[in-house]
Short mmCIF file of C-alpha atoms and ligand atoms in Angstrom, two decimals:
data_model
loop_
_atom_site.label_atom_id
_atom_site.label_comp_id
_atom_site.label_asym_id
_atom_site.label_seq_id
_atom_site.Cartn_x
_atom_site.Cartn_y
_atom_site.Cartn_z
CA UNK A 182 99.03 92.73 82.20
CA UNK A 183 97.64 90.39 84.86
CA UNK A 184 94.34 92.26 85.03
CA UNK A 185 93.39 92.09 81.36
CA UNK A 186 92.48 88.42 81.42
CA UNK A 187 89.67 89.24 83.83
CA UNK A 188 87.88 91.69 81.57
CA UNK A 189 84.73 89.71 80.82
CA UNK A 190 81.28 90.63 79.53
CA UNK A 191 78.56 91.76 81.92
CA UNK A 192 76.58 89.17 83.81
CA UNK A 193 73.54 88.13 81.78
CA UNK A 194 70.35 89.80 82.96
CA UNK A 195 72.00 92.78 84.61
CA UNK A 196 69.83 95.22 82.68
CA UNK A 197 66.60 93.30 83.18
CA UNK A 198 66.30 94.30 86.84
CA UNK A 199 63.25 96.59 87.11
CA UNK A 200 63.87 100.27 87.74
CA UNK A 201 63.50 101.54 91.29
CA UNK A 202 60.38 103.71 91.69
CA UNK A 203 61.42 107.30 91.06
CA UNK A 204 60.08 110.58 92.41
CA UNK A 205 62.34 112.53 90.05
CA UNK A 206 61.29 114.64 87.04
CA UNK A 207 60.03 112.04 84.52
CA UNK A 208 61.68 113.64 81.47
CA UNK A 209 65.09 113.94 83.14
CA UNK A 210 64.74 110.45 84.58
CA UNK A 211 63.86 109.05 81.14
CA UNK A 212 66.90 110.69 79.54
CA UNK A 213 69.13 109.31 82.31
CA UNK A 214 67.67 105.79 81.94
CA UNK A 215 68.14 105.91 78.18
CA UNK A 216 71.79 106.89 78.62
CA UNK A 217 72.33 104.01 81.07
CA UNK A 218 70.55 101.54 78.78
CA UNK A 219 72.78 102.61 75.88
CA UNK A 220 75.84 102.00 78.11
CA UNK A 221 76.69 105.70 78.01
CA UNK A 222 78.67 107.54 80.66
CA UNK A 223 77.22 109.93 83.23
CA UNK A 224 79.47 112.95 83.86
CA UNK A 225 79.49 115.35 86.86
CA UNK A 226 77.59 118.11 85.05
CA UNK A 227 74.82 115.71 83.91
CA UNK A 228 71.52 115.39 85.71
CA UNK A 229 71.31 112.21 87.80
CA UNK A 230 68.76 110.81 90.26
CA UNK A 231 69.57 111.54 93.90
CA UNK A 232 69.67 107.83 94.76
CA UNK A 233 72.31 107.24 92.04
CA UNK A 234 74.38 110.14 93.39
CA UNK A 235 74.08 108.93 96.99
CA UNK A 236 75.01 105.36 96.07
CA UNK A 237 78.09 106.55 94.19
CA UNK A 238 79.24 108.86 96.99
CA UNK A 239 78.91 106.01 99.46
CA UNK A 240 80.67 103.48 97.24
CA UNK A 241 83.50 105.73 96.01
CA UNK A 242 84.21 107.18 99.46
CA UNK A 243 84.23 103.70 101.01
CA UNK A 244 86.63 102.68 98.29
CA UNK A 245 88.85 105.72 98.99
CA UNK A 246 88.82 104.99 102.74
CA UNK A 247 89.79 101.36 102.02
CA UNK A 248 92.79 102.53 100.02
CA UNK A 249 94.19 104.76 102.74
CA UNK A 250 93.39 102.42 105.64
CA UNK A 251 94.89 99.65 103.50
CA UNK A 252 98.23 101.46 103.69
CA UNK A 253 98.45 100.68 107.41
CA UNK A 254 98.85 96.87 107.71
CA UNK A 255 101.65 96.84 105.14
CA UNK A 256 103.13 100.18 106.18
CA UNK A 257 103.99 98.43 109.45
CA UNK A 258 106.52 96.33 107.54
CA UNK A 259 108.41 99.07 105.67
CA UNK A 260 110.99 99.39 108.44
CA UNK A 261 111.35 95.61 108.68
CA UNK A 262 111.49 94.54 105.01
CA UNK A 263 114.13 91.82 104.57
CA UNK A 264 116.16 93.58 101.83
CA UNK A 265 116.63 96.96 100.18
CA UNK A 266 114.83 95.68 97.08
CA UNK A 267 111.79 94.49 99.06
CA UNK A 268 111.73 97.75 100.99
CA UNK A 269 111.75 99.85 97.80
CA UNK A 270 108.94 97.73 96.31
CA UNK A 271 106.86 97.95 99.48
CA UNK A 272 107.29 101.73 99.78
CA UNK A 273 106.18 102.10 96.14
CA UNK A 274 103.14 99.91 96.73
CA UNK A 275 102.05 101.69 99.90
CA UNK A 276 102.47 105.06 98.15
CA UNK A 277 100.34 103.77 95.26
CA UNK A 278 97.55 102.99 97.72
CA UNK A 279 97.72 106.56 99.03
CA UNK A 280 97.47 107.77 95.42
CA UNK A 281 94.44 105.53 94.81
CA UNK A 282 92.77 107.12 97.81
CA UNK A 283 93.44 110.59 96.37
CA UNK A 284 92.06 109.79 92.89
CA UNK A 285 88.96 108.32 94.51
CA UNK A 286 88.34 111.21 96.92
CA UNK A 287 88.63 113.51 93.90
CA UNK A 288 86.15 111.38 91.93
CA UNK A 289 83.68 111.45 94.84
CA UNK A 290 84.11 115.24 95.22
CA UNK A 291 82.72 115.69 91.68
CA UNK A 292 79.39 114.46 93.10
CA UNK A 293 79.20 117.43 95.46
CA UNK A 294 80.52 115.93 98.70
CA UNK A 295 83.65 117.52 100.13
CA UNK A 296 86.72 115.60 101.19
CA UNK A 297 86.30 116.99 104.71
CA UNK A 298 82.79 115.51 104.87
CA UNK A 299 84.05 112.14 103.70
CA UNK A 300 86.95 112.12 106.15
CA UNK A 301 84.63 113.13 108.96
CA UNK A 302 82.53 110.05 108.11
CA UNK A 303 85.61 107.84 108.30
CA UNK A 304 86.99 109.34 111.51
CA UNK A 305 83.66 109.19 113.33
CA UNK A 306 83.25 105.49 112.42
CA UNK A 307 80.08 106.14 110.39
CA UNK A 308 81.67 105.36 107.03
CA UNK A 309 82.91 101.85 106.29
CA UNK A 310 86.03 100.60 104.59
CA UNK A 311 87.01 97.10 103.47
CA UNK A 312 87.03 94.91 106.57
CA UNK A 313 90.06 92.98 105.30
CA UNK A 314 92.27 95.77 106.68
CA UNK A 315 91.12 95.11 110.24
CA UNK A 316 93.37 92.07 110.50
CA UNK A 317 97.01 92.20 111.64
CA UNK A 318 100.09 91.44 109.52
CA UNK A 319 101.94 89.03 111.79
CA UNK A 320 104.91 88.02 109.62
CA UNK A 321 106.74 89.13 106.47
CA UNK A 322 104.85 86.42 104.55
CA UNK A 323 101.64 88.37 105.25
CA UNK A 324 102.96 91.20 103.06
CA UNK A 325 103.40 88.76 100.14
CA UNK A 326 100.02 87.14 100.74
CA UNK A 327 98.29 90.52 100.87
CA UNK A 328 99.77 91.37 97.46
CA UNK A 329 98.84 88.02 95.98
CA UNK A 330 95.38 87.53 97.47
CA UNK A 331 94.09 90.89 98.79
CA UNK A 332 95.29 92.93 95.82
CA UNK A 333 94.30 89.98 93.59
CA UNK A 334 90.75 90.12 94.95
CA UNK A 335 90.74 93.92 94.63
CA UNK A 336 91.67 93.61 90.92
CA UNK A 337 88.82 91.17 90.36
CA UNK A 338 86.43 93.72 91.89
CA UNK A 339 87.91 96.75 90.16
CA UNK A 340 88.33 95.59 86.55
CA UNK A 341 84.57 95.73 85.92
CA UNK A 342 84.50 99.17 87.60
CA UNK A 343 86.61 100.51 84.70
CA UNK A 344 83.30 100.29 82.79
CA UNK A 345 81.22 101.88 85.57
CA UNK A 346 78.53 104.27 84.26
CA UNK A 347 79.94 107.21 86.25
CA UNK A 348 82.79 108.66 84.15
CA UNK A 349 85.19 109.97 86.84
CA UNK A 350 85.03 106.71 88.81
CA UNK A 351 85.56 104.57 85.70
CA UNK A 352 88.54 106.65 84.56
CA UNK A 353 90.18 106.57 88.00
CA UNK A 354 89.86 102.79 87.98
CA UNK A 355 91.85 102.37 84.77
CA UNK A 356 95.02 103.66 86.37
CA UNK A 357 94.28 102.04 89.73
CA UNK A 358 93.97 98.63 88.05
CA UNK A 359 97.33 98.99 86.30
CA UNK A 360 98.96 99.68 89.65
CA UNK A 361 97.05 96.87 91.37
CA UNK A 362 98.46 94.52 88.76
CA UNK A 363 101.97 95.41 89.97
CA UNK A 364 100.86 94.93 93.59
CA UNK A 365 99.58 91.45 92.88
CA UNK A 366 102.70 90.44 90.95
CA UNK A 367 105.17 91.73 93.54
CA UNK A 368 103.35 89.80 96.28
CA UNK A 369 103.27 86.59 94.30
CA UNK A 370 106.93 86.93 93.34
CA UNK A 371 107.97 87.52 96.95
CA UNK A 372 106.11 84.34 97.95
CA UNK A 373 107.69 82.33 95.10
CA UNK A 374 111.11 83.28 96.44
CA UNK A 375 110.16 82.34 100.02
CA UNK A 376 108.79 79.00 98.83
CA UNK A 377 112.25 78.17 97.46
CA UNK A 378 113.78 78.94 100.85
CA UNK A 379 114.00 77.14 104.18
CA UNK A 380 111.34 74.96 105.79
CA UNK A 381 110.61 77.83 108.19
CA UNK A 382 110.01 80.23 105.30
CA UNK A 383 107.67 77.78 103.57
CA UNK A 384 105.76 77.24 106.82
CA UNK A 385 105.48 81.01 107.26
CA UNK A 386 103.92 81.37 103.80
CA UNK A 387 101.48 78.52 104.42
CA UNK A 388 100.48 80.01 107.78
CA UNK A 389 99.81 83.40 106.19
CA UNK A 390 97.73 81.78 103.42
CA UNK A 391 95.72 79.90 106.07
CA UNK A 392 94.97 83.13 107.93
CA UNK A 393 94.05 85.27 104.86
CA UNK A 394 92.27 82.91 102.45
CA UNK A 395 88.75 82.99 103.91
CA UNK A 396 88.92 86.70 104.66
CA UNK A 397 89.77 87.34 100.99
CA UNK A 398 86.75 85.33 99.83
CA UNK A 399 84.57 87.49 102.10
CA UNK A 400 86.01 90.67 100.48
CA UNK A 401 83.55 90.25 97.59
CA UNK A 402 80.69 90.93 99.98
CA UNK A 403 77.66 88.90 101.07
CA UNK A 404 76.14 86.21 98.83
CA UNK A 405 73.94 87.60 96.04
CA UNK A 406 70.82 86.35 97.83
CA UNK A 407 71.66 88.58 100.83
CA UNK A 408 72.81 91.58 98.82
CA UNK A 409 69.63 93.47 97.88
CA UNK A 410 71.46 96.66 96.81
CA UNK A 411 73.54 94.80 94.23
CA UNK A 412 70.66 94.49 91.75
CA UNK A 413 70.08 98.27 91.76
CA UNK A 414 73.82 98.89 91.35
CA UNK A 415 73.82 96.57 88.36
CA UNK A 416 70.77 98.27 86.87
CA UNK A 417 72.63 101.57 87.08
CA UNK A 418 75.74 100.14 85.45
CA UNK A 419 77.80 100.84 88.59
CA UNK A 420 78.26 97.20 89.42
CA UNK A 421 78.78 94.89 86.45
CA UNK A 422 79.31 91.44 87.95
CA UNK A 423 77.62 90.02 91.07
CA UNK A 424 79.45 89.27 94.35
CA UNK A 425 79.16 85.50 93.94
CA UNK A 426 80.31 85.57 90.31
CA UNK A 427 83.35 87.68 91.20
CA UNK A 428 84.16 85.35 94.11
CA UNK A 429 83.93 82.33 91.81
CA UNK A 430 86.25 83.95 89.27
CA UNK A 431 88.73 84.71 92.05
CA UNK A 432 88.70 81.12 93.32
CA UNK A 433 89.10 79.72 89.80
CA UNK A 434 92.02 82.07 89.05
CA UNK A 435 93.76 81.45 92.39
CA UNK A 436 93.72 77.64 92.58
CA UNK A 437 96.31 77.14 89.79
CA UNK A 438 98.47 79.94 91.24
CA UNK A 439 98.48 78.17 94.62
CA UNK A 440 99.59 74.98 92.89
CA UNK A 441 102.54 76.72 91.21
CA UNK A 442 103.46 78.28 94.52
CA UNK A 443 103.22 74.97 96.37
CA UNK A 444 100.78 76.04 99.08
CA UNK A 445 97.50 74.47 100.14
CA UNK A 446 94.37 76.61 100.23
CA UNK A 447 92.76 75.89 103.62
CA UNK A 448 89.43 74.50 102.41
CA UNK A 449 88.74 70.73 102.41
CA UNK A 450 85.67 71.34 100.21
CA UNK A 451 87.66 73.07 97.47
CA UNK A 452 87.52 70.93 94.32
CA UNK A 453 86.95 71.18 90.57
CA UNK A 454 83.35 70.64 89.50
CA UNK A 455 83.40 69.21 85.98
CA UNK A 456 79.72 69.89 85.44
CA UNK A 457 79.85 73.57 86.44
CA UNK A 458 83.33 74.06 85.00
CA UNK A 459 84.19 75.92 88.20
CA UNK A 460 85.69 75.09 91.58
CA UNK A 461 83.32 74.32 94.44
CA UNK A 462 84.35 75.80 97.77
CA UNK A 463 83.26 75.65 101.42
CA UNK A 464 81.17 77.90 103.64
CA UNK A 465 82.39 81.41 104.45
CA UNK A 466 82.01 82.49 108.09
CA UNK A 467 79.66 85.45 107.57
CA UNK A 468 79.27 86.02 111.31
CA UNK A 469 82.95 86.84 111.56
CA UNK A 470 82.65 89.10 108.50
CA UNK A 471 79.74 91.10 109.99
CA UNK A 472 81.42 91.31 113.40
CA UNK A 473 84.44 92.91 111.72
CA UNK A 474 82.34 95.19 109.52
CA UNK A 475 80.52 96.34 112.66
CA UNK A 476 83.74 97.40 114.36
CA UNK A 477 84.69 94.32 116.39
CA UNK A 478 87.56 92.92 114.31
CA UNK A 479 91.02 92.55 115.85
CA UNK A 480 92.38 95.90 114.55
CA UNK A 481 89.33 98.15 113.92
CA UNK A 482 90.08 100.51 116.81
CA UNK A 483 93.80 100.65 116.11
CA UNK A 484 93.29 101.41 112.39
CA UNK A 485 90.82 104.20 113.05
CA UNK A 486 92.96 105.70 115.83
CA UNK A 487 95.98 105.69 113.49
CA UNK A 488 94.03 107.50 110.75
CA UNK A 489 92.63 110.10 113.15
CA UNK A 490 96.10 110.74 114.60
CA UNK A 491 97.61 111.10 111.10
CA UNK A 492 94.88 113.58 110.19
CA UNK A 493 95.37 115.62 113.37
CA UNK A 494 99.17 115.54 113.07
CA UNK A 495 98.84 116.85 109.51
CA UNK A 496 96.74 119.83 110.48
CA UNK A 497 99.69 122.24 110.43
CA UNK A 498 100.51 121.18 106.86
CA UNK A 499 96.95 121.92 105.71
CA UNK A 500 96.97 125.23 107.60
CA UNK A 501 100.32 126.21 106.09
CA UNK A 502 99.17 125.31 102.56
CA UNK A 503 96.01 127.39 102.98
CA UNK A 504 97.95 130.33 104.43
CA UNK A 505 100.38 130.16 101.50
CA UNK A 506 97.50 130.06 98.99
CA UNK A 507 95.89 133.08 100.67
CA UNK A 508 99.15 135.02 100.57
CA UNK A 509 99.63 134.21 96.87
CA UNK A 510 96.10 135.35 96.17
CA UNK A 511 96.59 138.64 98.02
CA UNK A 512 99.86 139.27 96.18
CA UNK A 513 98.14 138.66 92.84
CA UNK A 514 95.31 141.02 93.73
CA UNK A 515 97.79 143.72 94.79
CA UNK A 516 99.71 143.34 91.51
CA UNK A 517 96.48 143.55 89.52
CA UNK A 518 95.33 146.69 91.40
FE1 LIG B 799 94.80 100.24 95.71
FE1 LIG B 800 96.92 97.53 95.87
#
């Protein structure tokens, strides 16, 4: 499986970050810390510090929102896929993303936050989701590039989450990563086929790579130096590898794939550094990243409006399901009486 090669040991020093000052019960806190230090799992019924719970709810719900908003840019291409085979693959992939959202909402619900609360956060614009989905998919090549690079970056991020200290999140990630592996491969394969096609097809792939490359590097989040919450996440065993280390792994894995494909990654500073045994790469435009995170990307409003409309349009389904459940319950009670 594509993802297995990325399963690497934790970053050195992750556990040496000092503990955040705690106002919790010292005995409970000590037992929790000992479990984390021993690389044990925390389960829903276990005691946990409020800050740990809050961090997980925020992270898992953001992840869930990213999955379901991520259905939209590619969903736009289902009706325009170039063949029956590509259409079937794309439908399966977009459905997988919906499933990922459902596993993750369920995982977050075990922390005591309801799905309605989480969706309210998304619909009101308070909750964030991955800003990569606020860019448009202009051509069919974008669908391939999203599979190759966006799902590829997601895998890089998610493989270490399979070992997250919170049990339900870690277990959800195992299945998610298997499906992400398929997403990455189908995208790369679609691009390989296009790169054997006409000059126009090759140019379309290169154009899509040019538009998505830098945005994918930004997906790993701000540089470690500007990411103060990362250290706490690593101390808690939620985050296992830092943003910059994940980004570096992604660049190193992607360069040879680009060569096989025959595309150029749009970075004049991208080159192998013999001393570091890694690729050097250029400056990411963090202003653009923050603008998009803060709601001013090209598709933020459209994505949110589409989600809100889908939720409102589905109200009758939720109402009908609840009415049916109530009726079943009443029937059962009558039979029991
Ligand atoms: Fe996904
Ligand atoms: Fe995916």
